[in-house]
Short mmCIF file of C-alpha atoms in Angstrom, two decimals:
data_model
loop_
_atom_site.label_atom_id
_atom_site.label_comp_id
_atom_site.label_asym_id
_atom_site.label_seq_id
_atom_site.Cartn_x
_atom_site.Cartn_y
_atom_site.Cartn_z
CA MET X 289 140.08 3.24 22.50
CA ALA X 290 137.10 5.75 22.79
CA PHE X 291 138.41 7.53 19.81
CA ILE X 292 138.56 4.34 17.85
CA VAL X 293 134.94 3.46 18.75
CA TYR X 294 133.54 6.79 17.86
CA GLY X 295 135.29 6.74 14.85
CA LEU X 296 134.02 3.48 13.75
CA LEU X 297 130.68 4.46 14.77
CA ALA X 298 130.70 7.66 12.57
CA ILE X 299 131.97 5.60 9.78
CA LEU X 300 129.01 3.21 10.17
CA VAL X 301 126.59 5.90 10.51
CA GLY X 302 127.96 7.64 7.27
CA ILE X 303 127.88 4.37 5.45
CA SER X 304 124.38 3.77 6.49
CA ALA X 305 123.17 7.16 5.95
CA PHE X 306 124.72 6.94 2.21
CA SER X 307 123.16 3.40 1.76
CA LEU X 308 119.77 4.87 2.62
CA TYR X 309 120.34 7.79 0.38
CA LYS X 310 121.38 5.54 -2.46
CA LEU X 311 118.31 3.35 -1.78
CA ALA X 312 116.04 6.48 -1.77
CA LEU X 313 117.20 7.77 -4.96
CA PRO X 314 114.92 7.24 -7.95
CA LYS X 315 115.06 3.90 -9.79
CA PRO X 316 114.58 4.38 -13.50
CA LEU X 317 113.04 1.82 -16.00
CA LYS X 318 115.25 0.54 -18.44
CA GLY X 319 115.57 2.13 -21.80
CA ILE X 320 113.00 5.01 -21.16
CA PRO X 321 114.57 8.64 -21.25
CA TYR X 322 114.71 10.68 -18.07
CA ASP X 323 116.27 13.68 -16.86
CA VAL X 324 119.70 12.74 -15.50
CA ALA X 325 119.84 15.62 -12.76
CA SER X 326 116.37 14.50 -11.44
CA SER X 327 117.67 10.91 -11.10
CA LYS X 328 120.27 11.90 -8.80
CA ARG X 329 117.92 13.62 -6.17
CA VAL X 330 115.70 11.92 -3.69
CA LEU X 331 112.72 14.22 -4.57
CA GLY X 332 113.31 13.43 -8.32
CA ASP X 333 111.80 15.68 -10.73
CA LEU X 334 109.40 17.26 -7.92
CA PRO X 335 111.52 20.32 -7.53
CA ASP X 336 111.49 21.32 -11.10
CA ALA X 337 107.76 20.55 -11.33
CA THR X 338 107.09 22.59 -8.36
CA ALA X 339 108.97 25.55 -9.64
CA TRP X 340 107.39 25.16 -13.10
CA MET X 341 103.89 25.17 -11.38
CA GLN X 342 104.41 28.17 -9.12
CA GLU X 343 105.25 30.04 -12.44
CA ARG X 344 102.83 28.71 -14.65
CA LYS X 345 100.00 27.67 -12.38
CA GLU X 346 99.42 24.18 -14.08
CA PHE X 347 101.25 20.82 -14.36
CA TRP X 348 100.46 19.15 -17.57
CA SER X 349 102.89 21.53 -19.74
CA PHE X 350 105.92 20.57 -17.38
CA LEU X 351 105.45 16.84 -18.81
CA GLN X 352 105.31 18.11 -22.25
CA ALA X 353 108.54 20.22 -21.52
CA ARG X 354 110.38 17.22 -20.30
CA CYS X 355 109.57 15.21 -23.67
CA GLN X 356 110.63 18.21 -25.71
CA GLN X 357 113.83 18.30 -23.50
CA LEU X 358 114.59 14.74 -24.02
CA LYS X 359 113.44 14.71 -27.59
CA SER X 360 111.15 11.39 -26.98
CA PRO X 361 107.56 10.84 -27.01
CA ILE X 362 108.03 8.48 -24.07
CA VAL X 363 109.73 9.60 -20.86
CA GLN X 364 109.69 8.83 -17.09
CA VAL X 365 109.34 11.33 -14.47
CA TRP X 366 109.56 10.95 -10.48
CA MET X 367 106.95 13.12 -8.90
CA GLN X 368 106.64 11.27 -5.41
CA PRO X 369 109.52 10.64 -2.94
CA LEU X 370 110.25 6.85 -2.78
CA GLY X 371 107.63 6.28 -5.54
CA LYS X 372 107.53 4.67 -8.95
CA PRO X 373 108.28 7.07 -11.82
CA PHE X 374 105.47 8.24 -14.02
CA ILE X 375 105.53 7.15 -17.71
CA VAL X 376 104.83 10.23 -19.82
CA VAL X 377 103.59 9.58 -23.29
CA SER X 378 103.07 12.65 -25.88
CA ASP X 379 101.98 10.81 -29.10
CA TYR X 380 98.55 10.79 -30.52
CA ILE X 381 98.68 7.38 -32.13
CA GLU X 382 100.12 5.57 -29.01
CA THR X 383 97.75 7.26 -26.80
CA GLN X 384 94.70 6.33 -29.03
CA ASP X 385 96.18 2.76 -29.05
CA ILE X 386 96.24 2.57 -25.20
CA MET X 387 92.92 4.06 -24.68
CA VAL X 388 90.80 2.41 -27.43
CA ARG X 389 92.25 -0.96 -27.92
CA ARG X 390 94.23 -2.06 -24.80
CA HIS X 391 91.61 -1.85 -22.12
CA ALA X 392 92.84 -5.07 -20.69
CA GLN X 393 96.33 -3.93 -20.14
CA PHE X 394 95.46 -0.17 -19.32
CA ASP X 395 92.58 1.11 -16.70
CA ARG X 396 91.81 4.40 -14.98
CA SER X 397 94.73 5.67 -12.87
CA ALA X 398 94.30 6.40 -9.23
CA TRP X 399 96.59 9.35 -9.31
CA LEU X 400 94.17 11.77 -10.82
CA GLY X 401 91.10 10.30 -8.79
CA ASP X 402 93.39 11.09 -5.72
CA MET X 403 93.13 14.63 -6.59
CA PHE X 404 89.51 14.74 -5.74
CA TRP X 405 89.25 11.92 -3.23
CA ALA X 406 88.79 14.43 -0.23
CA ILE X 407 85.89 16.13 -1.71
CA SER X 408 84.31 13.41 -3.87
CA PRO X 409 85.26 9.94 -2.98
CA ARG X 410 82.57 8.12 -4.68
CA ASN X 411 82.76 9.80 -8.26
CA MET X 412 82.82 7.36 -11.18
CA THR X 413 86.23 9.20 -12.32
CA ARG X 414 87.87 7.27 -9.32
CA PHE X 415 86.81 3.75 -10.23
CA LEU X 416 88.63 0.83 -12.18
CA THR X 417 86.34 -0.20 -15.10
CA ASN X 418 84.19 -2.42 -12.74
CA ASP X 419 80.67 -3.02 -11.47
CA ASP X 420 80.89 0.21 -9.46
CA TRP X 421 82.02 2.25 -12.51
CA ARG X 422 79.30 0.67 -14.71
CA ALA X 423 76.46 1.30 -12.05
CA HIS X 424 77.57 5.17 -11.84
CA ARG X 425 77.80 5.38 -15.48
CA ARG X 426 74.09 3.94 -15.82
CA LEU X 427 72.97 6.55 -13.34
CA MET X 428 74.31 9.60 -15.16
CA VAL X 429 74.43 8.73 -18.87
CA ASP X 430 71.13 10.22 -19.59
CA ALA X 431 72.76 13.68 -18.47
CA MET X 432 74.59 13.67 -21.75
CA SER X 433 71.89 12.37 -24.13
CA PRO X 434 70.96 14.66 -27.26
CA LYS X 435 67.32 14.63 -26.13
CA PHE X 436 68.60 16.13 -22.72
CA LEU X 437 71.01 18.72 -24.32
CA ARG X 438 68.41 19.74 -26.73
CA ASN X 439 65.44 20.00 -24.62
CA VAL X 440 66.77 20.88 -21.25
CA ALA X 441 70.45 21.97 -21.16
CA SER X 442 70.51 24.41 -24.15
CA PRO X 443 67.86 26.60 -22.75
CA TYR X 444 69.73 26.95 -19.64
CA GLY X 445 72.94 27.64 -21.58
CA HIS X 446 71.05 30.21 -23.62
CA ALA X 447 69.80 32.10 -20.73
CA GLY X 448 73.15 32.32 -19.06
CA ALA X 449 74.72 33.58 -22.32
CA MET X 450 72.11 36.24 -22.56
CA SER X 451 72.71 37.31 -18.95
CA LEU X 452 76.41 37.39 -19.48
CA ILE X 453 76.16 39.73 -22.69
CA LYS X 454 73.75 41.84 -20.57
CA LEU X 455 76.32 42.16 -17.94
CA TRP X 456 79.28 42.93 -20.27
CA ASN X 457 76.85 45.58 -22.04
CA ALA X 458 76.59 47.22 -18.67
CA LYS X 459 80.17 47.03 -18.03
CA MET X 460 81.02 48.69 -21.43
CA GLU X 461 78.79 51.56 -20.83
CA ILE X 462 80.67 52.22 -17.44
CA ALA X 463 84.26 51.55 -18.69
CA GLU X 464 83.87 54.04 -21.75
CA GLY X 465 86.26 52.08 -24.10
CA ARG X 466 88.54 50.71 -21.31
CA ALA X 467 89.29 47.15 -20.89
CA PHE X 468 88.05 45.04 -18.02
CA SER X 469 88.89 41.35 -17.04
CA VAL X 470 86.05 38.79 -18.13
CA PHE X 471 87.53 35.68 -16.33
CA ASP X 472 85.32 35.67 -13.45
CA ASP X 473 82.20 36.86 -15.41
CA VAL X 474 82.77 33.79 -17.66
CA THR X 475 83.39 31.28 -14.67
CA LYS X 476 80.30 32.45 -12.97
CA SER X 477 78.04 32.43 -15.83
CA ALA X 478 79.08 29.10 -16.68
CA MET X 479 78.47 27.95 -13.07
CA ASP X 480 75.08 29.73 -13.32
CA ALA X 481 74.18 27.52 -16.53
CA MET X 482 75.55 24.34 -14.92
CA TRP X 483 73.60 24.97 -11.67
CA ALA X 484 70.39 25.35 -13.52
CA ALA X 485 70.84 22.49 -15.64
CA VAL X 486 71.85 20.25 -12.67
CA PHE X 487 69.43 21.53 -9.98
CA GLY X 488 66.79 23.41 -11.84
CA SER X 489 67.20 26.35 -9.52
CA ASP X 490 68.37 29.93 -10.57
CA ILE X 491 71.37 30.87 -8.67
CA SER X 492 71.65 34.18 -10.59
CA THR X 493 75.29 35.16 -9.77
CA THR X 494 75.40 37.06 -13.02
CA GLN X 495 72.14 38.93 -12.48
CA GLY X 496 73.56 39.93 -8.86
CA GLN X 497 76.57 41.27 -10.52
CA ILE X 498 74.42 43.34 -13.01
CA ASN X 499 72.55 44.81 -9.98
CA ALA X 500 75.57 45.61 -8.23
CA LEU X 501 76.66 47.73 -11.07
CA LYS X 502 73.77 49.90 -10.79
CA GLY X 503 74.69 53.37 -9.31
CA CYS X 504 78.40 52.01 -8.40
CA SER X 505 81.25 54.35 -8.34
CA VAL X 506 84.18 53.20 -10.46
CA GLN X 507 87.71 54.87 -10.32
CA PHE X 508 89.41 55.06 -13.65
CA SER X 509 93.33 55.06 -13.96
CA SER X 510 94.78 57.80 -15.92
CA ASP X 511 96.29 55.12 -17.97
CA ARG X 512 93.49 54.06 -20.42
CA ASN X 513 95.51 50.79 -20.93
CA VAL X 514 94.93 49.80 -17.23
CA PRO X 515 91.90 47.50 -16.95
CA VAL X 516 88.82 48.68 -15.19
CA GLU X 517 88.16 47.00 -11.96
CA PHE X 518 84.41 46.67 -10.88
CA PRO X 519 82.91 45.95 -7.57
CA SER X 520 81.95 42.38 -7.00
CA ALA X 521 78.55 41.27 -5.76
CA GLU X 522 78.26 38.76 -2.87
CA ASP X 523 77.45 35.25 -4.21
CA PRO X 524 75.06 32.86 -2.53
CA GLU X 525 76.73 30.89 0.20
CA THR X 526 76.37 27.39 -1.36
CA PHE X 527 77.59 28.58 -4.76
CA THR X 528 80.79 29.95 -3.03
CA ALA X 529 81.18 26.81 -1.08
CA MET X 530 81.14 24.73 -4.49
CA LEU X 531 83.72 26.95 -6.08
CA THR X 532 85.77 26.79 -2.93
CA LEU X 533 85.97 23.17 -2.94
CA GLY X 534 86.89 22.94 -6.77
CA ASN X 535 89.64 25.40 -6.13
CA SER X 536 90.84 23.38 -2.97
CA VAL X 537 92.15 20.81 -5.55
CA ALA X 538 95.10 23.17 -5.70
CA TRP X 539 96.40 21.57 -2.34
CA ALA X 540 96.58 18.22 -3.84
CA ALA X 541 98.08 19.28 -7.07
CA SER X 542 101.01 20.98 -5.41
CA SER X 543 101.82 18.26 -3.03
CA PRO X 544 103.92 15.05 -3.31
CA LEU X 545 101.17 13.42 -1.48
CA PRO X 546 98.01 14.66 -2.89
CA LYS X 547 95.48 12.40 -1.22
CA THR X 548 96.78 12.93 2.45
CA THR X 549 97.46 16.86 1.76
CA HIS X 550 94.08 17.52 0.54
CA TRP X 551 92.17 15.52 3.16
CA LEU X 552 94.10 17.31 5.90
CA ALA X 553 93.27 20.72 4.20
CA VAL X 554 89.63 19.84 3.84
CA ASN X 555 89.42 18.72 7.46
CA LEU X 556 91.38 21.19 9.11
CA ILE X 557 90.89 24.47 7.27
CA PRO X 558 87.81 25.98 8.71
CA ASN X 559 86.31 27.44 5.29
CA LEU X 560 87.04 24.22 3.56
CA ARG X 561 85.16 22.27 6.46
CA ARG X 562 82.41 24.52 6.36
CA ALA X 563 81.94 24.26 2.68
CA MET X 564 81.84 20.42 2.70
CA LYS X 565 79.08 20.64 5.15
CA LEU X 566 77.13 23.09 3.15
CA LYS X 567 77.80 20.97 -0.08
CA LYS X 568 76.21 17.72 1.86
CA ASP X 569 73.43 19.75 3.39
CA PHE X 570 72.58 21.13 0.09
CA LEU X 571 72.80 18.30 -2.22
CA SER X 572 70.70 16.12 0.48
CA GLY X 573 67.96 18.61 0.54
CA MET X 574 67.95 18.74 -3.24
CA LEU X 575 67.68 15.15 -3.55
CA HIS X 576 64.87 14.81 -1.18
CA ALA X 577 62.79 17.63 -2.94
CA ALA X 578 63.43 15.72 -6.23
CA SER X 579 62.33 12.34 -4.98
CA GLN X 580 59.33 13.83 -3.39
CA LYS X 581 58.22 15.57 -6.62
CA PHE X 582 58.65 12.36 -8.58
CA ALA X 583 56.76 10.26 -6.11
CA ALA X 584 54.12 12.74 -6.36
CA SER X 585 53.64 12.82 -10.15
CA GLN X 586 55.44 9.79 -11.46
CA ASP X 587 55.80 11.77 -14.75
CA GLU X 588 58.81 10.40 -16.48
CA ASP X 589 58.35 13.02 -19.25
CA ASN X 590 58.56 16.00 -16.94
CA VAL X 591 62.40 16.31 -16.84
CA LYS X 592 63.58 19.76 -15.98
CA HIS X 593 67.07 19.10 -14.93
CA ILE X 594 69.55 16.48 -14.10
CA LEU X 595 68.32 15.88 -10.69
CA ASP X 596 64.92 14.39 -12.37
CA LEU X 597 66.95 12.40 -14.54
CA VAL X 598 68.98 10.78 -11.60
CA VAL X 599 65.94 10.04 -9.45
CA GLN X 600 64.12 8.52 -12.45
CA ARG X 601 67.05 6.34 -13.24
CA GLU X 602 67.44 5.43 -9.60
CA VAL X 603 63.98 4.22 -9.30
CA ALA X 604 64.35 2.29 -12.65
CA LEU X 605 67.50 0.55 -11.42
CA ALA X 606 65.91 -0.20 -7.98
CA GLN X 607 63.19 -1.79 -9.62
CA LYS X 608 65.29 -3.83 -11.85
CA GLU X 609 67.55 -4.90 -8.99
CA GLY X 610 64.44 -5.66 -6.72
CA ARG X 611 65.34 -3.29 -3.86
CA ALA X 612 64.15 0.17 -2.60
CA PRO X 613 65.50 3.17 -4.30
CA GLU X 614 68.13 5.16 -2.20
CA PHE X 615 68.54 8.94 -3.48
CA ASP X 616 70.52 10.65 -0.83
CA THR X 617 73.65 8.53 -0.97
CA GLN X 618 77.32 9.36 -1.02
CA ASP X 619 77.45 7.82 -4.55
CA ILE X 620 74.64 10.27 -5.96
CA ARG X 621 75.82 13.26 -4.12
CA ASP X 622 79.32 12.69 -5.47
CA GLU X 623 78.29 12.23 -9.22
CA LEU X 624 76.21 15.31 -8.79
CA PHE X 625 78.95 17.39 -7.51
CA GLY X 626 81.53 15.96 -9.85
CA PHE X 627 79.26 16.73 -12.93
CA LEU X 628 78.89 20.31 -11.66
CA LEU X 629 82.47 20.83 -10.99
CA ALA X 630 83.92 19.29 -14.35
CA GLY X 631 81.27 20.92 -16.57
CA ASN X 632 81.88 24.33 -15.17
CA GLU X 633 85.75 24.10 -15.44
CA THR X 634 85.86 22.79 -18.98
CA THR X 635 83.07 25.10 -19.98
CA SER X 636 84.27 28.38 -18.58
CA ALA X 637 88.05 27.27 -19.85
CA THR X 638 86.98 26.97 -23.24
CA ILE X 639 84.78 29.82 -23.45
CA CYS X 640 87.66 32.11 -22.30
CA TRP X 641 89.93 30.38 -25.03
CA GLY X 642 87.27 30.93 -27.48
CA LEU X 643 86.96 34.59 -26.76
CA LYS X 644 90.75 35.20 -26.96
CA MET X 645 91.21 33.06 -30.19
CA LEU X 646 88.42 34.84 -31.80
CA ALA X 647 89.67 38.18 -30.91
CA ASP X 648 93.15 37.34 -32.12
CA HIS X 649 91.97 35.86 -35.33
CA PRO X 650 89.35 38.52 -36.92
CA ARG X 651 89.29 36.82 -40.20
CA VAL X 652 87.78 33.63 -38.49
CA GLN X 653 85.52 35.70 -36.19
CA ASN X 654 84.12 37.87 -39.27
CA LYS X 655 83.54 34.69 -41.30
CA LEU X 656 81.82 32.77 -38.57
CA ARG X 657 79.52 35.79 -37.84
CA THR X 658 78.59 36.27 -41.42
CA ILE X 659 77.68 32.38 -41.66
CA LEU X 660 75.81 32.59 -38.49
CA GLN X 661 73.85 35.77 -39.83
CA GLU X 662 73.20 33.93 -43.17
CA THR X 663 71.80 30.79 -41.33
CA HIS X 664 69.75 32.52 -38.81
CA ILE X 665 68.36 35.19 -41.30
CA GLN X 666 64.89 35.20 -39.78
CA ALA X 667 66.13 35.97 -36.13
CA ARG X 668 68.30 38.84 -37.95
CA LYS X 669 65.33 40.37 -39.65
CA GLU X 670 63.22 40.29 -36.55
CA GLY X 671 66.21 42.00 -34.53
CA ARG X 672 66.58 38.86 -32.11
CA THR X 673 68.94 36.21 -30.88
CA PRO X 674 68.08 32.92 -32.37
CA SER X 675 66.49 30.61 -30.06
CA PRO X 676 68.10 27.57 -28.31
CA GLN X 677 66.02 25.29 -30.63
CA GLU X 678 66.90 27.28 -33.76
CA MET X 679 70.57 27.13 -32.90
CA PHE X 680 70.56 23.27 -31.85
CA ASN X 681 68.60 22.47 -35.11
CA ALA X 682 71.05 24.31 -37.47
CA ASN X 683 73.78 22.26 -39.02
CA ILE X 684 76.47 24.62 -39.37
CA ALA X 685 79.78 22.99 -40.46
CA TYR X 686 81.93 26.08 -40.16
CA LEU X 687 80.51 26.65 -36.40
CA GLU X 688 81.56 22.96 -35.61
CA ALA X 689 84.82 23.42 -37.14
CA THR X 690 85.54 26.55 -35.12
CA LEU X 691 84.47 25.09 -31.96
CA ALA X 692 86.81 21.95 -32.62
CA GLU X 693 89.59 24.14 -33.54
CA ILE X 694 89.12 26.30 -30.23
CA LEU X 695 88.98 22.86 -28.32
CA ARG X 696 92.31 21.69 -30.17
CA HIS X 697 94.20 24.79 -28.96
CA ALA X 698 92.45 25.28 -25.63
CA GLY X 699 93.49 21.99 -24.02
CA SER X 700 90.31 22.00 -21.46
CA ALA X 701 91.33 18.48 -20.62
CA PRO X 702 95.18 18.58 -21.23
CA GLY X 703 95.71 14.89 -20.87
CA ASN X 704 94.52 11.34 -19.72
CA THR X 705 95.80 9.05 -17.11
CA ARG X 706 95.76 5.17 -17.20
CA ARG X 707 97.43 2.47 -14.83
CA THR X 708 99.18 -0.63 -16.10
CA MET X 709 97.04 -3.54 -15.11
CA GLU X 710 99.75 -6.14 -16.17
CA ASN X 711 103.16 -6.29 -17.26
CA THR X 712 102.93 -4.61 -20.84
CA GLU X 713 104.86 -2.43 -23.60
CA ILE X 714 104.69 1.06 -24.72
CA PHE X 715 107.08 1.69 -27.87
CA GLY X 716 108.57 -1.51 -27.21
CA HIS X 717 109.79 -0.48 -23.63
CA GLN X 718 108.79 -2.77 -20.75
CA ILE X 719 106.28 -1.34 -18.35
CA PRO X 720 105.70 -3.29 -15.17
CA LYS X 721 102.07 -3.62 -13.57
CA GLY X 722 100.87 -1.16 -11.40
CA TYR X 723 102.79 1.94 -13.11
CA ASP X 724 100.70 5.25 -13.95
CA VAL X 725 100.83 6.34 -17.54
CA LEU X 726 100.18 10.24 -18.16
CA MET X 727 99.14 11.00 -21.94
CA VAL X 728 99.71 14.51 -22.63
CA SER X 729 97.58 16.16 -25.39
CA VAL X 730 97.25 19.99 -25.55
CA ILE X 731 98.30 22.31 -22.62
CA ASN X 732 96.18 24.97 -21.54
CA PRO X 733 98.29 27.78 -19.87
CA ARG X 734 95.99 29.61 -17.12
CA LEU X 735 94.30 32.63 -18.31
CA ASP X 736 93.64 33.69 -14.75
CA VAL X 737 97.34 34.11 -13.61
CA PRO X 738 97.27 36.17 -10.41
CA SER X 739 98.99 39.64 -10.84
CA ARG X 740 99.39 41.92 -7.95
CA GLY X 741 96.46 40.10 -6.30
CA LYS X 742 94.29 40.36 -9.28
CA ARG X 743 93.15 38.15 -12.32
CA MET X 744 94.51 39.23 -15.53
CA LEU X 745 93.64 37.67 -18.71
CA ILE X 746 96.91 36.84 -19.94
CA VAL X 747 98.80 34.13 -21.55
CA ILE X 748 102.17 33.01 -20.03
CA GLN X 749 103.43 30.29 -22.32
CA LEU X 750 101.62 27.86 -24.59
CA MET X 751 103.50 24.49 -24.45
CA ASN X 752 101.73 22.56 -27.41
CA GLY X 753 100.95 18.88 -27.38
CA ALA X 754 103.07 16.85 -29.91
CA GLY X 755 101.14 15.98 -32.95
CA TYR X 756 97.89 17.91 -31.71
CA THR X 757 99.15 21.56 -32.27
CA SER X 758 102.93 21.03 -33.01
CA PRO X 759 104.78 18.60 -35.03
CA PRO X 760 104.91 15.10 -33.55
CA LEU X 761 108.10 13.90 -31.76
CA PRO X 762 110.23 11.58 -33.76
CA ILE X 763 109.64 7.66 -33.30
CA ASP X 764 110.54 4.49 -35.01
CA GLU X 765 107.22 3.41 -36.30
CA SER X 766 108.29 -0.29 -35.92
CA ARG X 767 108.26 -0.01 -32.23
CA ARG X 768 104.33 0.79 -32.26
CA SER X 769 102.08 -2.31 -31.16
CA ILE X 770 100.68 -4.57 -33.91
CA GLU X 771 97.26 -3.54 -33.22
CA SER X 772 98.30 -0.06 -33.69
CA ILE X 773 99.93 -0.41 -36.88
CA LYS X 774 96.86 -2.28 -38.18
CA ALA X 775 94.26 0.22 -36.78
CA ASN X 776 92.30 1.98 -39.29
CA ASP X 777 90.50 4.34 -36.70
CA ILE X 778 93.46 6.74 -36.63
CA ALA X 779 92.72 10.25 -37.47
CA GLY X 780 94.86 12.01 -40.28
CA MET X 781 97.97 13.95 -39.11
CA TRP X 782 97.88 17.62 -39.30
CA ASP X 783 100.05 19.38 -41.75
CA GLU X 784 103.09 20.40 -39.91
CA SER X 785 103.34 23.76 -41.89
CA ASP X 786 100.37 25.13 -40.00
CA VAL X 787 99.70 22.66 -37.03
CA SER X 788 100.31 25.52 -34.67
CA GLN X 789 97.95 27.94 -36.32
CA PHE X 790 94.14 28.63 -35.69
CA VAL X 791 92.49 27.57 -38.90
CA PRO X 792 89.15 26.10 -38.51
CA GLU X 793 89.25 25.14 -42.22
CA ARG X 794 91.32 22.15 -41.36
CA TRP X 795 88.14 20.28 -40.23
CA LEU X 796 86.04 20.68 -43.27
CA VAL X 797 85.75 18.62 -46.19
CA THR X 798 83.99 19.03 -49.55
CA ASP X 799 82.13 15.88 -51.15
CA GLU X 800 81.67 15.32 -54.94
CA LYS X 801 78.40 17.38 -54.86
CA GLY X 802 80.27 20.30 -53.50
CA GLN X 803 78.53 19.95 -50.00
CA VAL X 804 80.96 21.10 -47.17
CA THR X 805 80.61 19.09 -43.98
CA TYR X 806 82.57 18.82 -40.63
CA ASP X 807 84.97 15.79 -40.31
CA GLN X 808 85.71 14.97 -36.70
CA LYS X 809 88.37 12.65 -37.81
CA ALA X 810 90.25 15.19 -39.83
CA GLY X 811 93.32 15.03 -37.42
CA PRO X 812 94.45 14.23 -33.72
CA PHE X 813 91.89 15.37 -31.00
CA GLN X 814 91.61 13.95 -27.64
CA SER X 815 90.41 16.62 -25.30
CA PHE X 816 87.94 14.50 -23.87
CA GLY X 817 89.56 10.96 -23.87
CA ALA X 818 88.67 8.20 -25.99
CA GLY X 819 87.50 4.48 -25.68
CA LEU X 820 85.40 2.96 -22.97
CA ARG X 821 86.73 5.57 -20.26
CA GLY X 822 86.29 8.56 -22.61
CA CYS X 823 83.85 11.26 -21.90
CA PHE X 824 80.32 9.60 -22.32
CA GLY X 825 78.81 12.85 -23.72
CA LYS X 826 81.38 12.56 -26.51
CA GLN X 827 79.91 9.02 -27.42
CA GLU X 828 76.33 10.12 -27.16
CA TYR X 829 77.06 13.40 -29.30
CA PRO X 830 80.40 12.98 -31.32
CA GLY X 831 80.35 16.89 -32.33
CA PRO X 832 82.77 19.33 -30.47
CA CYS X 833 80.04 21.21 -28.96
#
């Protein structure tokens, strides 16, 4: 009798376990391609994505690889156990349609914002397009105005570039013709410039590195192909804290529960917990000093950095809303921190890719140098670098085209995210409300892949975004939305014969008078989003730089 009871119990347990297993398996949306093997695992695509990220150190190329594997511009992947699939779109025209014309159906996805929630919970990137988002945007919009870029940001960027060149000259003299990595130099130089533009203070990490080279002893390998390793200067504590918090996003990016994992890391790991305190104390102190400065002068024209702009904007908004201004708030601190972090990441990545691409394409480099020298002929005669104002005032179509081509290949912002706000369609496929849509543009393989504990300037694999730097994936055009078919704002498509090549001339057009100009709509380009939730700097200044 006991044998029968235990046998029945074992059968019931087995049936229950199998039923739970079946319930836990991914549930695909009808008609959208997916990886069959992933659909038979409780973890879905997560094991494949994790292995991909461990090798390549970034995520978006995995999504593009799935599209290429399934030969479809729309696929679904499961990245969270028991969660809904992500809808992946790799098609320029459809992405443009979603971001520009379908605001009511698609809004900002919380998925990407969750990556930063633990360190910047009140940054505007996390909000839906609501009153909170509009208030934050009004607070920060002047930071990307042409006036601010010309009069404030440009001089800081110019000074940072000059310091970086000085550092590299010092390293070249010591290296005696040997190679050396420049990744950390670019990252810190970009942060120096961003730091000065945001806070008005000179953090001088590049100058600190220059000082560290004086009288230093460097060991050379007998193999001249081995890069020289230089001693590193100790960076200011607050500077290190900001970079540490930015790098901590890797905890979220590598976890199926990004929000929870990152929060635990930030609150339990001592150096991250200390970095959070340093960040808050520093930002609070800077906001207090900036508000005191404005209260003493009330001079709205004396803008030296973004802090000044934010304080002035908060005073104006408070007066309009009939309230007392509040400067040291979570909202303002998170906007400043987010601006610093995003600006440094995109700037340093783009500069690194620009260096590599110009080095790989000497024809473009030589042509650009010649045009710059001809444009800034007075500075060349005087043996000096053009001033920030001279650079800003010059209208150089080939420079704009080269920058656009660098951004087209670099993928500094490799994709965009949205969430369905109502039941809708993509390519005729039914997508219910509440699904995250990940739209791939150009993939940026990491340039700083660790090798034996050291950062090496290498490229591991380039998964090009379909339609951007590789031919588009096939799709029945009749499956597009009526609005998309009728739209007249779609850029021309790139010539498939050279779409993967680095050719700045593709951005240039010649008018009937023979005048060569830069055409920002020459072809697909969405590195900084589009529509209402695109980068507000892109709307203020439409050029690539």
